[in-house]
PDB file of C-alpha atoms in Angstrom:
ATOM      1  CA  UNK L 192      95.314 122.846 113.705  1.00  0.00           C
ATOM      2  CA  UNK L 193      93.205 122.344 116.549  1.00  0.00           C
ATOM      3  CA  UNK L 194      94.060 118.628 116.831  1.00  0.00           C
ATOM      4  CA  UNK L 195      97.227 116.385 116.627  1.00  0.00           C
ATOM      5  CA  UNK L 196      97.432 113.451 114.608  1.00  0.00           C
ATOM      6  CA  UNK L 197      97.910 111.274 117.607  1.00  0.00           C
ATOM      7  CA  UNK L 198      94.675 113.026 119.093  1.00  0.00           C
ATOM      8  CA  UNK L 199      92.548 112.132 115.722  1.00  0.00           C
ATOM      9  CA  UNK L 200      93.625 108.475 116.104  1.00  0.00           C
ATOM     10  CA  UNK L 201      92.778 108.435 119.762  1.00  0.00           C
ATOM     11  CA  UNK L 202      89.271 109.724 118.831  1.00  0.00           C
ATOM     12  CA  UNK L 203      89.021 106.949 116.292  1.00  0.00           C
ATOM     13  CA  UNK L 204      89.743 104.616 118.824  1.00  0.00           C
ATOM     14  CA  UNK L 205      87.155 105.933 120.987  1.00  0.00           C
ATOM     15  CA  UNK L 206      84.588 105.485 118.417  1.00  0.00           C
ATOM     16  CA  UNK L 207      85.400 102.135 117.731  1.00  0.00           C
ATOM     17  CA  UNK L 208      87.323 102.351 114.586  1.00  0.00           C
ATOM     18  CA  UNK L 209      90.913 101.527 115.569  1.00  0.00           C
ATOM     19  CA  UNK L 210      92.177  98.561 117.321  1.00  0.00           C
ATOM     20  CA  UNK L 211      94.396  98.169 120.542  1.00  0.00           C
ATOM     21  CA  UNK L 212      97.870  98.977 120.999  1.00  0.00           C
ATOM     22  CA  UNK L 213      99.703 102.207 121.293  1.00  0.00           C
ATOM     23  CA  UNK L 214      98.640 105.054 119.008  1.00  0.00           C
ATOM     24  CA  UNK L 215     102.289 105.554 118.169  1.00  0.00           C
ATOM     25  CA  UNK L 216     102.737 101.895 116.910  1.00  0.00           C
ATOM     26  CA  UNK L 217      99.749 102.627 114.654  1.00  0.00           C
ATOM     27  CA  UNK L 218     101.342 105.780 113.211  1.00  0.00           C
ATOM     28  CA  UNK L 219     104.585 103.772 112.586  1.00  0.00           C
ATOM     29  CA  UNK L 220     102.730 100.943 110.977  1.00  0.00           C
ATOM     30  CA  UNK L 221     101.032 103.541 108.711  1.00  0.00           C
ATOM     31  CA  UNK L 222     104.204 105.355 107.758  1.00  0.00           C
ATOM     32  CA  UNK L 223     105.844 102.195 106.538  1.00  0.00           C
ATOM     33  CA  UNK L 224     103.638 102.179 103.608  1.00  0.00           C
ATOM     34  CA  UNK L 225     105.592 105.723 102.437  1.00  0.00           C
ATOM     35  CA  UNK L 226     108.926 103.693 102.755  1.00  0.00           C
ATOM     36  CA  UNK L 227     107.903 101.353  99.567  1.00  0.00           C
ATOM     37  CA  UNK L 228     106.670 104.285  97.459  1.00  0.00           C
ATOM     38  CA  UNK L 229     109.759 105.764  95.495  1.00  0.00           C
ATOM     39  CA  UNK L 230     108.011 108.735  94.041  1.00  0.00           C
ATOM     40  CA  UNK L 231     105.564 110.786  95.641  1.00  0.00           C
ATOM     41  CA  UNK L 232     102.069 110.367  94.100  1.00  0.00           C
ATOM     42  CA  UNK L 233      99.979 112.932  92.691  1.00  0.00           C
ATOM     43  CA  UNK L 234      97.019 111.500  93.597  1.00  0.00           C
ATOM     44  CA  UNK L 235      96.557 108.580  96.042  1.00  0.00           C
ATOM     45  CA  UNK L 236      93.233 106.720  97.441  1.00  0.00           C
ATOM     46  CA  UNK L 237      92.602 104.867 100.697  1.00  0.00           C
ATOM     47  CA  UNK L 238      90.375 101.871 100.262  1.00  0.00           C
ATOM     48  CA  UNK L 239      88.353 101.543 103.535  1.00  0.00           C
ATOM     49  CA  UNK L 240      89.891 104.641 105.128  1.00  0.00           C
ATOM     50  CA  UNK L 241      87.523 105.052 108.105  1.00  0.00           C
ATOM     51  CA  UNK L 242      89.786 104.519 110.975  1.00  0.00           C
ATOM     52  CA  UNK L 243      92.518 106.821 109.625  1.00  0.00           C
ATOM     53  CA  UNK L 244      94.845 103.985 108.731  1.00  0.00           C
ATOM     54  CA  UNK L 245      96.938 104.432 106.748  1.00  0.00           C
ATOM     55  CA  UNK L 246      95.475 107.281 104.701  1.00  0.00           C
ATOM     56  CA  UNK L 247      94.933 109.830 107.374  1.00  0.00           C
ATOM     57  CA  UNK L 248      98.606 109.429 108.617  1.00  0.00           C
ATOM     58  CA  UNK L 249      99.940 109.678 105.320  1.00  0.00           C
ATOM     59  CA  UNK L 250      98.166 112.630 104.174  1.00  0.00           C
ATOM     60  CA  UNK L 251      99.036 114.580 107.393  1.00  0.00           C
ATOM     61  CA  UNK L 252     102.833 113.292 107.698  1.00  0.00           C
ATOM     62  CA  UNK L 253     104.291 112.921 104.152  1.00  0.00           C
ATOM     63  CA  UNK L 254     103.860 114.044 100.338  1.00  0.00           C
ATOM     64  CA  UNK L 255     102.445 117.452 101.300  1.00  0.00           C
ATOM     65  CA  UNK L 256     101.363 117.963  97.506  1.00  0.00           C
ATOM     66  CA  UNK L 257      99.623 114.542  97.338  1.00  0.00           C
ATOM     67  CA  UNK L 258      95.790 114.906  96.669  1.00  0.00           C
ATOM     68  CA  UNK L 259      94.311 112.294  98.590  1.00  0.00           C
ATOM     69  CA  UNK L 260      90.760 110.227  98.300  1.00  0.00           C
ATOM     70  CA  UNK L 261      89.348 108.383 101.348  1.00  0.00           C
ATOM     71  CA  UNK L 262      86.886 105.858 100.513  1.00  0.00           C
ATOM     72  CA  UNK L 263      84.397 104.172 103.177  1.00  0.00           C
ATOM     73  CA  UNK L 264      81.081 102.802 102.842  1.00  0.00           C
ATOM     74  CA  UNK L 265      80.200 103.591 106.609  1.00  0.00           C
ATOM     75  CA  UNK L 266      78.957 106.928 107.127  1.00  0.00           C
ATOM     76  CA  UNK L 267      80.002 107.406 110.735  1.00  0.00           C
ATOM     77  CA  UNK L 268      83.488 106.749 109.479  1.00  0.00           C
ATOM     78  CA  UNK L 269      83.462 109.163 106.853  1.00  0.00           C
ATOM     79  CA  UNK L 270      82.123 111.885 109.217  1.00  0.00           C
ATOM     80  CA  UNK L 271      85.196 110.960 111.604  1.00  0.00           C
ATOM     81  CA  UNK L 272      87.474 111.565 108.511  1.00  0.00           C
ATOM     82  CA  UNK L 273      85.735 114.663 107.588  1.00  0.00           C
ATOM     83  CA  UNK L 274      86.084 116.463 111.073  1.00  0.00           C
ATOM     84  CA  UNK L 275      89.642 114.920 111.442  1.00  0.00           C
ATOM     85  CA  UNK L 276      90.807 116.395 108.108  1.00  0.00           C
ATOM     86  CA  UNK L 277      89.350 119.571 108.947  1.00  0.00           C
ATOM     87  CA  UNK L 278      91.213 119.762 112.531  1.00  0.00           C
ATOM     88  CA  UNK L 279      94.416 118.603 110.677  1.00  0.00           C
ATOM     89  CA  UNK L 280      94.465 121.367 107.991  1.00  0.00           C
ATOM     90  CA  UNK L 281      93.847 118.661 105.191  1.00  0.00           C
ATOM     91  CA  UNK L 282      90.621 119.770 103.927  1.00  0.00           C
ATOM     92  CA  UNK L 283      91.864 121.245 100.588  1.00  0.00           C
ATOM     93  CA  UNK L 284      93.725 118.181  99.645  1.00  0.00           C
ATOM     94  CA  UNK L 285      91.460 115.142 100.882  1.00  0.00           C
ATOM     95  CA  UNK L 286      88.295 114.286  99.273  1.00  0.00           C
ATOM     96  CA  UNK L 287      86.081 111.808 101.281  1.00  0.00           C
ATOM     97  CA  UNK L 288      83.885 109.587  99.413  1.00  0.00           C
ATOM     98  CA  UNK L 289      81.144 107.743 101.438  1.00  0.00           C
ATOM     99  CA  UNK L 290      80.026 104.748  99.198  1.00  0.00           C
ATOM    100  CA  UNK L 291      81.430 101.254  98.365  1.00  0.00           C
ATOM    101  CA  UNK L 292      84.437 100.819  96.500  1.00  0.00           C
ATOM    102  CA  UNK L 293      82.868  98.905  93.740  1.00  0.00           C
ATOM    103  CA  UNK L 294      80.939 102.052  92.858  1.00  0.00           C
ATOM    104  CA  UNK L 295      83.759 104.582  93.185  1.00  0.00           C
ATOM    105  CA  UNK L 296      85.883 102.606  90.653  1.00  0.00           C
ATOM    106  CA  UNK L 297      83.102 103.134  88.178  1.00  0.00           C
ATOM    107  CA  UNK L 298      83.099 107.045  88.336  1.00  0.00           C
ATOM    108  CA  UNK L 299      84.691 109.326  85.949  1.00  0.00           C
ATOM    109  CA  UNK L 300      87.548 111.024  87.839  1.00  0.00           C
ATOM    110  CA  UNK L 301      88.286 108.181  89.777  1.00  0.00           C
ATOM    111  CA  UNK L 302      88.719 105.228  87.364  1.00  0.00           C
ATOM    112  CA  UNK L 303      92.088 104.871  85.983  1.00  0.00           C
ATOM    113  CA  UNK L 304      93.186 108.130  87.996  1.00  0.00           C
ATOM    114  CA  UNK L 305      95.673 107.230  90.883  1.00  0.00           C
ATOM    115  CA  UNK L 306      99.130 106.668  91.255  1.00  0.00           C
ATOM    116  CA  UNK L 307      98.890 104.978  94.499  1.00  0.00           C
ATOM    117  CA  UNK L 308      96.037 102.974  96.272  1.00  0.00           C
ATOM    118  CA  UNK L 309      96.704 101.971  99.863  1.00  0.00           C
ATOM    119  CA  UNK L 310      94.631  99.360 101.974  1.00  0.00           C
ATOM    120  CA  UNK L 311      94.798  98.195 105.734  1.00  0.00           C
ATOM    121  CA  UNK L 312      92.280  95.581 106.538  1.00  0.00           C
ATOM    122  CA  UNK L 313      90.113  96.302 103.558  1.00  0.00           C
ATOM    123  CA  UNK L 314      89.455  92.927 102.449  1.00  0.00           C
ATOM    124  CA  UNK L 315      90.796  89.676 101.196  1.00  0.00           C
ATOM    125  CA  UNK L 316      93.451  89.906  98.467  1.00  0.00           C
ATOM    126  CA  UNK L 317      90.989  88.903  95.726  1.00  0.00           C
ATOM    127  CA  UNK L 318      88.614  91.561  96.783  1.00  0.00           C
ATOM    128  CA  UNK L 319      91.088  94.361  97.431  1.00  0.00           C
ATOM    129  CA  UNK L 320      92.949  93.573  94.024  1.00  0.00           C
ATOM    130  CA  UNK L 321      89.564  93.816  92.104  1.00  0.00           C
ATOM    131  CA  UNK L 322      88.426  97.034  93.480  1.00  0.00           C
ATOM    132  CA  UNK L 323      91.891  98.840  93.544  1.00  0.00           C
ATOM    133  CA  UNK L 324      92.807  97.795  89.847  1.00  0.00           C
ATOM    134  CA  UNK L 325      90.315  99.944  88.197  1.00  0.00           C
ATOM    135  CA  UNK L 326      91.077 102.977  90.171  1.00  0.00           C
ATOM    136  CA  UNK L 327      94.894 102.910  89.020  1.00  0.00           C
ATOM    137  CA  UNK L 328      96.572 104.399  86.230  1.00  0.00           C
ATOM    138  CA  UNK L 329      99.060 101.994  84.489  1.00  0.00           C
ATOM    139  CA  UNK L 330     102.314 102.072  86.262  1.00  0.00           C
ATOM    140  CA  UNK L 331     100.472 102.793  89.512  1.00  0.00           C
ATOM    141  CA  UNK L 332     101.192 101.091  92.783  1.00  0.00           C
ATOM    142  CA  UNK L 333      98.906  98.872  95.083  1.00  0.00           C
ATOM    143  CA  UNK L 334     100.245  98.679  98.556  1.00  0.00           C
ATOM    144  CA  UNK L 335      98.473  96.355 101.136  1.00  0.00           C
ATOM    145  CA  UNK L 336      99.300  95.473 104.876  1.00  0.00           C
ATOM    146  CA  UNK L 337      99.985  91.911 105.233  1.00  0.00           C
ATOM    147  CA  UNK L 338      99.767  89.470 108.012  1.00  0.00           C
ATOM    148  CA  UNK L 339     103.341  88.523 109.250  1.00  0.00           C
ATOM    149  CA  UNK L 340     102.982  84.670 109.293  1.00  0.00           C
ATOM    150  CA  UNK L 341     101.704  84.462 105.502  1.00  0.00           C
ATOM    151  CA  UNK L 342     103.464  84.235 102.152  1.00  0.00           C
ATOM    152  CA  UNK L 343     102.737  86.714  99.602  1.00  0.00           C
ATOM    153  CA  UNK L 344     102.795  84.690  96.710  1.00  0.00           C
ATOM    154  CA  UNK L 345     100.334  82.307  98.290  1.00  0.00           C
ATOM    155  CA  UNK L 346      97.950  85.060  99.259  1.00  0.00           C
ATOM    156  CA  UNK L 347      98.411  86.964  95.824  1.00  0.00           C
ATOM    157  CA  UNK L 348      98.990  84.305  93.088  1.00  0.00           C
ATOM    158  CA  UNK L 349     100.177  85.975  89.901  1.00  0.00           C
ATOM    159  CA  UNK L 350      97.431  83.800  88.138  1.00  0.00           C
ATOM    160  CA  UNK L 351      94.738  85.717  90.014  1.00  0.00           C
ATOM    161  CA  UNK L 352      96.195  89.207  90.117  1.00  0.00           C
ATOM    162  CA  UNK L 353      97.215  89.116  86.627  1.00  0.00           C
ATOM    163  CA  UNK L 354      93.437  88.808  85.602  1.00  0.00           C
ATOM    164  CA  UNK L 355      93.231  92.502  86.900  1.00  0.00           C
ATOM    165  CA  UNK L 356      96.249  93.834  85.083  1.00  0.00           C
ATOM    166  CA  UNK L 357      98.553  93.378  88.081  1.00  0.00           C
ATOM    167  CA  UNK L 358     102.143  92.366  88.104  1.00  0.00           C
ATOM    168  CA  UNK L 359     103.134  89.742  90.434  1.00  0.00           C
ATOM    169  CA  UNK L 360     103.026  90.917  94.064  1.00  0.00           C
ATOM    170  CA  UNK L 361     106.366  91.748  95.915  1.00  0.00           C
ATOM    171  CA  UNK L 362     106.635  91.202  99.578  1.00  0.00           C
ATOM    172  CA  UNK L 363     108.223  94.100 101.678  1.00  0.00           C
ATOM    173  CA  UNK L 364     109.240  94.112 105.436  1.00  0.00           C
ATOM    174  CA  UNK L 365     109.586  97.503 106.894  1.00  0.00           C
ATOM    175  CA  UNK L 366     111.414  97.963 110.378  1.00  0.00           C
ATOM    176  CA  UNK L 367     110.589 100.645 112.674  1.00  0.00           C
ATOM    177  CA  UNK L 368     108.885 101.150 115.891  1.00  0.00           C
ATOM    178  CA  UNK L 369     106.760  98.339 114.590  1.00  0.00           C
ATOM    179  CA  UNK L 370     107.771  95.674 111.914  1.00  0.00           C
ATOM    180  CA  UNK L 371     105.258  96.063 109.065  1.00  0.00           C
ATOM    181  CA  UNK L 372     104.879  93.440 106.362  1.00  0.00           C
ATOM    182  CA  UNK L 373     103.356  94.730 103.066  1.00  0.00           C
ATOM    183  CA  UNK L 374     102.530  93.562  99.560  1.00  0.00           C
ATOM    184  CA  UNK L 375     103.258  95.730  96.457  1.00  0.00           C
ATOM    185  CA  UNK L 376     101.652  95.046  93.262  1.00  0.00           C
ATOM    186  CA  UNK L 377     102.093  97.212  90.035  1.00  0.00           C
ATOM    187  CA  UNK L 378      99.386  97.995  87.415  1.00  0.00           C
ATOM    188  CA  UNK L 379     101.005  96.747  84.157  1.00  0.00           C
ATOM    189  CA  UNK L 380      97.796  97.264  81.793  1.00  0.00           C
ATOM    190  CA  UNK L 381      94.615  98.776  82.355  1.00  0.00           C
ATOM    191  CA  UNK L 382      91.960  96.862  84.385  1.00  0.00           C
ATOM    192  CA  UNK L 383      89.525  95.035  82.037  1.00  0.00           C
ATOM    193  CA  UNK L 384      86.105  96.935  81.868  1.00  0.00           C
ATOM    194  CA  UNK L 385      84.175  94.300  83.606  1.00  0.00           C
ATOM    195  CA  UNK L 386      85.866  94.924  86.799  1.00  0.00           C
ATOM    196  CA  UNK L 387      84.966  95.565  89.495  1.00  0.00           C
ATOM    197  CA  UNK L 388      81.763  93.354  89.459  1.00  0.00           C
ATOM    198  CA  UNK L 389      78.645  94.982  91.101  1.00  0.00           C
ATOM    199  CA  UNK L 390      78.695  95.768  94.904  1.00  0.00           C
ATOM    200  CA  UNK L 391      78.949  92.801  97.087  1.00  0.00           C
ATOM    201  CA  UNK L 392      80.119  90.287  93.982  1.00  0.00           C
ATOM    202  CA  UNK L 393      83.758  90.501  94.401  1.00  0.00           C
ATOM    203  CA  UNK L 394      83.457  88.911  98.094  1.00  0.00           C
ATOM    204  CA  UNK L 395      80.789  86.407  97.206  1.00  0.00           C
ATOM    205  CA  UNK L 396      82.648  85.180  94.163  1.00  0.00           C
ATOM    206  CA  UNK L 397      86.148  85.972  94.471  1.00  0.00           C
ATOM    207  CA  UNK L 398      88.447  85.575  91.338  1.00  0.00           C
ATOM    208  CA  UNK L 399      91.133  83.570  93.690  1.00  0.00           C
TER     209      UNK L 399
END
């Protein structure tokens, strides 16, 4: 390795992909995702991975046998991820996909293939659920970073998430260097074939 994880996140910030606050706090926040996943996933995917959170942190720090896919529609962000993965020695188990998540979820090799999907600041709950559900195998988990002042049941109504095949969302609070609020959803049945809808439609016409 020619670069540390903290160095990679400093570079992410310099490029405008990472927000304010100590890098160590961002790492702690990302590591909280692992605290709610009981079994190491064979395959995991980060939606909107461009800033490196949480996917890059998890790939570099936990589950050494997990194969990752990082999805981001912005070319500059995926270029950063490619460089960071090479420097961190992750290139043999991280695939980087430069396209919209609605497209990725339609491809063979991705649809119904993942044990875990993670997201931080990817989109609204409705958009995240619609894009994530088709990527997961039945029994797979969606873990999403949540604002601390909201109620998971309000943001992730079971009447809405159930349309994509998810169970009711469960909220978790993980205490570490930072306090991290997460929503965890289990895919109970395959996502209907009609999802996700065409690029941009989930955000324009959210299901809940």
